[in-house]
mmCIF file of C-alpha atoms in Angstrom:
data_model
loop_
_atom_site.group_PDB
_atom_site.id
_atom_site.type_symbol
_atom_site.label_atom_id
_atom_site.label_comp_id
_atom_site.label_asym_id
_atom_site.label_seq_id
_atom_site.Cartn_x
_atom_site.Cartn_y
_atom_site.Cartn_z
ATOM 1 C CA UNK A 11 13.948 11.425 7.518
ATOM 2 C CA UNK A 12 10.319 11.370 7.210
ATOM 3 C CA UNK A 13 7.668 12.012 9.572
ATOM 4 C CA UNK A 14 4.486 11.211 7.978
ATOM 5 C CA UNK A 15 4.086 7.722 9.145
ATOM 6 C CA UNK A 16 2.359 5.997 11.807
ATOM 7 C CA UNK A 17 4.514 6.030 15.190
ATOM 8 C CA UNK A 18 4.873 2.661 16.469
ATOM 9 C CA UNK A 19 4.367 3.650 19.619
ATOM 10 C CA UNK A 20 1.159 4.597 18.229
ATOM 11 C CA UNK A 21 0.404 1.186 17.240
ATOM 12 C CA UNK A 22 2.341 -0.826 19.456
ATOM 13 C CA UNK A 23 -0.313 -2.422 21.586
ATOM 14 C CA UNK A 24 -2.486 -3.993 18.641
ATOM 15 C CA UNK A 25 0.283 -4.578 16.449
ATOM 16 C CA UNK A 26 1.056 -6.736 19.715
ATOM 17 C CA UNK A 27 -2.300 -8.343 21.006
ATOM 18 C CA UNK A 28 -2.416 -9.241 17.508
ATOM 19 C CA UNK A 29 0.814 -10.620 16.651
ATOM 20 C CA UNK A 30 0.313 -9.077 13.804
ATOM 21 C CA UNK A 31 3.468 -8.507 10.847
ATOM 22 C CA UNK A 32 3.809 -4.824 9.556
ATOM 23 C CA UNK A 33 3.511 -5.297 5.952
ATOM 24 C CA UNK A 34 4.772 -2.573 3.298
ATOM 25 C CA UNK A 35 5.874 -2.449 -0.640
ATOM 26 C CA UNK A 36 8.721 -0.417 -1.986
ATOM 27 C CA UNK A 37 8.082 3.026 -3.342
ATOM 28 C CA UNK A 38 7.686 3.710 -6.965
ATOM 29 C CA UNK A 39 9.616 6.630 -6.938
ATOM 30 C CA UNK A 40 13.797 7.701 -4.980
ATOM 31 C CA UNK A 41 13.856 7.902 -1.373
ATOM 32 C CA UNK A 42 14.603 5.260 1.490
ATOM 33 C CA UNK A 43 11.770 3.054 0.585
ATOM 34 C CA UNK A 44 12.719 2.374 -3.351
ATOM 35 C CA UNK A 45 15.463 -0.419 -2.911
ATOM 36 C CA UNK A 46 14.429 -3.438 -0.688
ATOM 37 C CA UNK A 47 17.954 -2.936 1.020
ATOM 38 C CA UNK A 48 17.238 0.248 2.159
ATOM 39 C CA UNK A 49 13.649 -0.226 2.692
ATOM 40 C CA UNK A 50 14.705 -2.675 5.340
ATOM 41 C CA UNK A 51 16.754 0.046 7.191
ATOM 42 C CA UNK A 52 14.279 2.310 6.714
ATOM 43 C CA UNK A 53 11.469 0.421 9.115
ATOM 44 C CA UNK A 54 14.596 -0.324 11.526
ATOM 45 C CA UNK A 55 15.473 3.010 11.541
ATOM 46 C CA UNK A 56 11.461 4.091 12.151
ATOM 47 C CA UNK A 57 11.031 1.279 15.180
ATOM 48 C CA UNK A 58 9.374 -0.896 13.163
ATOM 49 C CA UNK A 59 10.775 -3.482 13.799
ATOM 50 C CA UNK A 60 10.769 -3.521 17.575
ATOM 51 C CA UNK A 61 7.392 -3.857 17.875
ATOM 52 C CA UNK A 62 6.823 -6.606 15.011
ATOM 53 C CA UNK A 63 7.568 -8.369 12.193
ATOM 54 C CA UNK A 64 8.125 -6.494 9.000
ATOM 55 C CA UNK A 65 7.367 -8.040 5.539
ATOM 56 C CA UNK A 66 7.923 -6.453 2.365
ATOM 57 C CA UNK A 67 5.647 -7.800 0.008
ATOM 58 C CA UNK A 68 7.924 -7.375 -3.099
ATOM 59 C CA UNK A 69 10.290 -8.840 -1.875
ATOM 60 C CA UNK A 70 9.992 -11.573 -4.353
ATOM 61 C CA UNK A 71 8.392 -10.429 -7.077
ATOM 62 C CA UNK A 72 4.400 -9.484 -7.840
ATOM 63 C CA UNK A 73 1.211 -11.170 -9.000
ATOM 64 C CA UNK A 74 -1.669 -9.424 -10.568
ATOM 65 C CA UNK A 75 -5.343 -9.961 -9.150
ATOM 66 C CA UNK A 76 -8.727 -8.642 -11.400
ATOM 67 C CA UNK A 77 -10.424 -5.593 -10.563
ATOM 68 C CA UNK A 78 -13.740 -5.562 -11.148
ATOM 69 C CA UNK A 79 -15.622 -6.701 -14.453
ATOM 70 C CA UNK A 80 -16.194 -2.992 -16.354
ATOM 71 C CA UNK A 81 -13.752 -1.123 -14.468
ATOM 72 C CA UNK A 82 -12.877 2.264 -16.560
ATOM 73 C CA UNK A 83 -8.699 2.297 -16.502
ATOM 74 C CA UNK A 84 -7.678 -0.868 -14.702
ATOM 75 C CA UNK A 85 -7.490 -4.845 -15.673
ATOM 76 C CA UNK A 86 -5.655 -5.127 -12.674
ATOM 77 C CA UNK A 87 -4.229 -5.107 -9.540
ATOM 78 C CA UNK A 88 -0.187 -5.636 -9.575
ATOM 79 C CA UNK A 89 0.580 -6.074 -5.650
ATOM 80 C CA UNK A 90 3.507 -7.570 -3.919
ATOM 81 C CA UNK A 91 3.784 -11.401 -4.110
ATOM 82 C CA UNK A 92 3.376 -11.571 -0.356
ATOM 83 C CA UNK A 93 0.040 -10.521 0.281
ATOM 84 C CA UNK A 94 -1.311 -13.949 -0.597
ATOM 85 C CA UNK A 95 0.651 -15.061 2.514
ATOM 86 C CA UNK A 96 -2.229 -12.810 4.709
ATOM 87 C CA UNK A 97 -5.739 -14.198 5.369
ATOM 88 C CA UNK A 98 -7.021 -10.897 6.760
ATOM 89 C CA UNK A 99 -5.136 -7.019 7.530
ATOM 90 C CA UNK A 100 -6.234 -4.574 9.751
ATOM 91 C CA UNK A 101 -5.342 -1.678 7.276
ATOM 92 C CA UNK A 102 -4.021 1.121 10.221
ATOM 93 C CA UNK A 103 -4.006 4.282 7.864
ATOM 94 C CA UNK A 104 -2.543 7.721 8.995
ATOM 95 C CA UNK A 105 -4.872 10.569 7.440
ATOM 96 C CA UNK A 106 -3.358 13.456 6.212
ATOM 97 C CA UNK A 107 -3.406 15.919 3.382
ATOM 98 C CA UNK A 108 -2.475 14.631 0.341
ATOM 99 C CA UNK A 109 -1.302 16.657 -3.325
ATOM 100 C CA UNK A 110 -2.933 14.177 -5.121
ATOM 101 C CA UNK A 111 -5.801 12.227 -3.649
ATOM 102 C CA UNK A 112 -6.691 15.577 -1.803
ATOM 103 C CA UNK A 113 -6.311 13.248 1.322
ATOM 104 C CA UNK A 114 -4.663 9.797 2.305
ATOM 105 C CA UNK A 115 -6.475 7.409 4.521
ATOM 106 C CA UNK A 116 -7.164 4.035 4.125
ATOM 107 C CA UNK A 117 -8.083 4.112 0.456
ATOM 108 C CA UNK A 118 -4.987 6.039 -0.540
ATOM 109 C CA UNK A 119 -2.983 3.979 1.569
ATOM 110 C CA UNK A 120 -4.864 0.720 -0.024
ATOM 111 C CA UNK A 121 -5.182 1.707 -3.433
ATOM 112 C CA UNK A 122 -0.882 2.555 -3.724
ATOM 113 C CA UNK A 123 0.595 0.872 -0.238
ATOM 114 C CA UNK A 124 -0.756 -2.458 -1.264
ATOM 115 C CA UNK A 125 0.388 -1.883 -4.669
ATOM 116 C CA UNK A 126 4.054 -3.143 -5.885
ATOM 117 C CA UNK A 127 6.073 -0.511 -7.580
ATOM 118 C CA UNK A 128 4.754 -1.275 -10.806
ATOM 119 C CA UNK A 129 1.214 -1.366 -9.582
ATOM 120 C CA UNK A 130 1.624 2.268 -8.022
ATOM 121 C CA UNK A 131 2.994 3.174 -11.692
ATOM 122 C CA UNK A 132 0.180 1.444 -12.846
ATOM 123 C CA UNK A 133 -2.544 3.039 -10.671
ATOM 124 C CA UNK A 134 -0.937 6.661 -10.650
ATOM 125 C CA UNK A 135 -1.326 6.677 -14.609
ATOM 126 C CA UNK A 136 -4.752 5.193 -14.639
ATOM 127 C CA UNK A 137 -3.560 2.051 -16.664
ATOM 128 C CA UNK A 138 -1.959 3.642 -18.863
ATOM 129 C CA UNK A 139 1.856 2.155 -18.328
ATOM 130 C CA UNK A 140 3.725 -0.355 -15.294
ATOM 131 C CA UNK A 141 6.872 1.768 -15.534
ATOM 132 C CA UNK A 142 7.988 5.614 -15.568
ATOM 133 C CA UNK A 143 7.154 8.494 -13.815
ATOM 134 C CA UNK A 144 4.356 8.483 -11.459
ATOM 135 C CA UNK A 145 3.147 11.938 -12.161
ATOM 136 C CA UNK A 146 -0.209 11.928 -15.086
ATOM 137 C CA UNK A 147 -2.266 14.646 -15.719
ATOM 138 C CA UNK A 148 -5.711 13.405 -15.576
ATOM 139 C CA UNK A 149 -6.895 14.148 -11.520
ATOM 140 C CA UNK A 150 -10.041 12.530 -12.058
ATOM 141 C CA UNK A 151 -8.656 9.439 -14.027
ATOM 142 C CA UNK A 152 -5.945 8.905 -11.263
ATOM 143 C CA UNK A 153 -9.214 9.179 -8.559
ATOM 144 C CA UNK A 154 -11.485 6.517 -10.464
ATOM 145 C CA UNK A 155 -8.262 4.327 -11.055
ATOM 146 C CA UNK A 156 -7.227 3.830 -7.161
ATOM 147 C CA UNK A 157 -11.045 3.400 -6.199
ATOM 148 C CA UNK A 158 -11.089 0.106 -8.911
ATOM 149 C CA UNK A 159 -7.936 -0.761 -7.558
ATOM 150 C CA UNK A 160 -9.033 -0.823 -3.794
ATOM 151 C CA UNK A 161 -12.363 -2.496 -4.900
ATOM 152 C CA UNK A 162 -10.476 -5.379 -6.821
ATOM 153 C CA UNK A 163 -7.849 -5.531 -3.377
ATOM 154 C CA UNK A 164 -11.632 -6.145 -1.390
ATOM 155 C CA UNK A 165 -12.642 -8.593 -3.725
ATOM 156 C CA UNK A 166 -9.580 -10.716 -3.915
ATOM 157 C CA UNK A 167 -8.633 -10.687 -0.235
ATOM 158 C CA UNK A 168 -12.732 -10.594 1.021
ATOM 159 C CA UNK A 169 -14.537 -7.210 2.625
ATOM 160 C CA UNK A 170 -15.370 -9.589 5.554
ATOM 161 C CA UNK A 171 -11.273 -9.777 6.254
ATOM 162 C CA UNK A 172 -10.173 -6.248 5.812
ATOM 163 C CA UNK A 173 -10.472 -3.547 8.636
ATOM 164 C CA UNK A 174 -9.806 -0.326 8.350
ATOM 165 C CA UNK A 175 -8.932 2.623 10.860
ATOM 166 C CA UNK A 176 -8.179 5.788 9.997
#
């Protein structure tokens, strides 16, 4: 039932010329996207899936990749098992208002999309916990925690193999 997604039709004709596989995790938090099961039904239901193929990188479990040396709140990245399956992504972001980022672009959508559930725990709570609530009440904490996390995703999958449009 939600609308703030990219259409497919939107993104259709890349998605296409590239062959390219949609790629999502499941939600840290209820809704459609929480179970794998219904996560499934959910990008059906959307179009999703008849314009590519859909992976969802939890699927099978997560790994955990190093942010950066000195990072403030994180040791790590917890992302979907999957992503090691991808050389490069073109990171297609819709930008939007957002309660907590103040925005969400391709560093929101980075910093928790590319996270597994735990990760998103982990990144909403600046390090402080992998399960539980998403909700902390440190702003700036939460801010400084999804920029490591987005730098440590560049580092591990390359800045020369990421794109990003907005």
């Amino acid at each position: 039932g939600g609308h703030n997604y990219l259409k497919p039709e939107l993104i259709k004709d890349i998605v296409e010329y590239l062959n390219g596989t949609i790629i999502e995790n499941c939600t840290a938090y209820g809704g459609k996207r929480q179970k794998l099961e219904d996560h499934l039904k959910c990008v059906e239901d959307h179009g999703f899936t008849k314009i590519a193929k859909v992976d969802i990188l939890d699927a099978e479990g997560e790994f955990s990749i190093p942010t950066k040396i000195g990072s403030k709140h994180l040791k790590e990245d917890i992302v979907g098992s999957h992503l090691e399956n991808y050389d490069s992504l073109l990171m297609l972001s819709h930008f939007k208002g957002h309660a907590m980022a103040g925005y969400g672009g391709a560093i929101k959508n980075v910093g928790i999309g590319i996270s597994s559930p735990s990760g998103k725990v982990y990144v909403h709570t600046a390090g402080t916990q992998t399960s539980g609530s998403i909700f902390y009440n440190d702003q700036d904490a939460w801010l400084e925690a999804l920029a490591e996390m987005v730098l440590g995703f560049s580092n591990h999958v390359g800045a020369e193999h990421i794109i990003y449009i907005n």
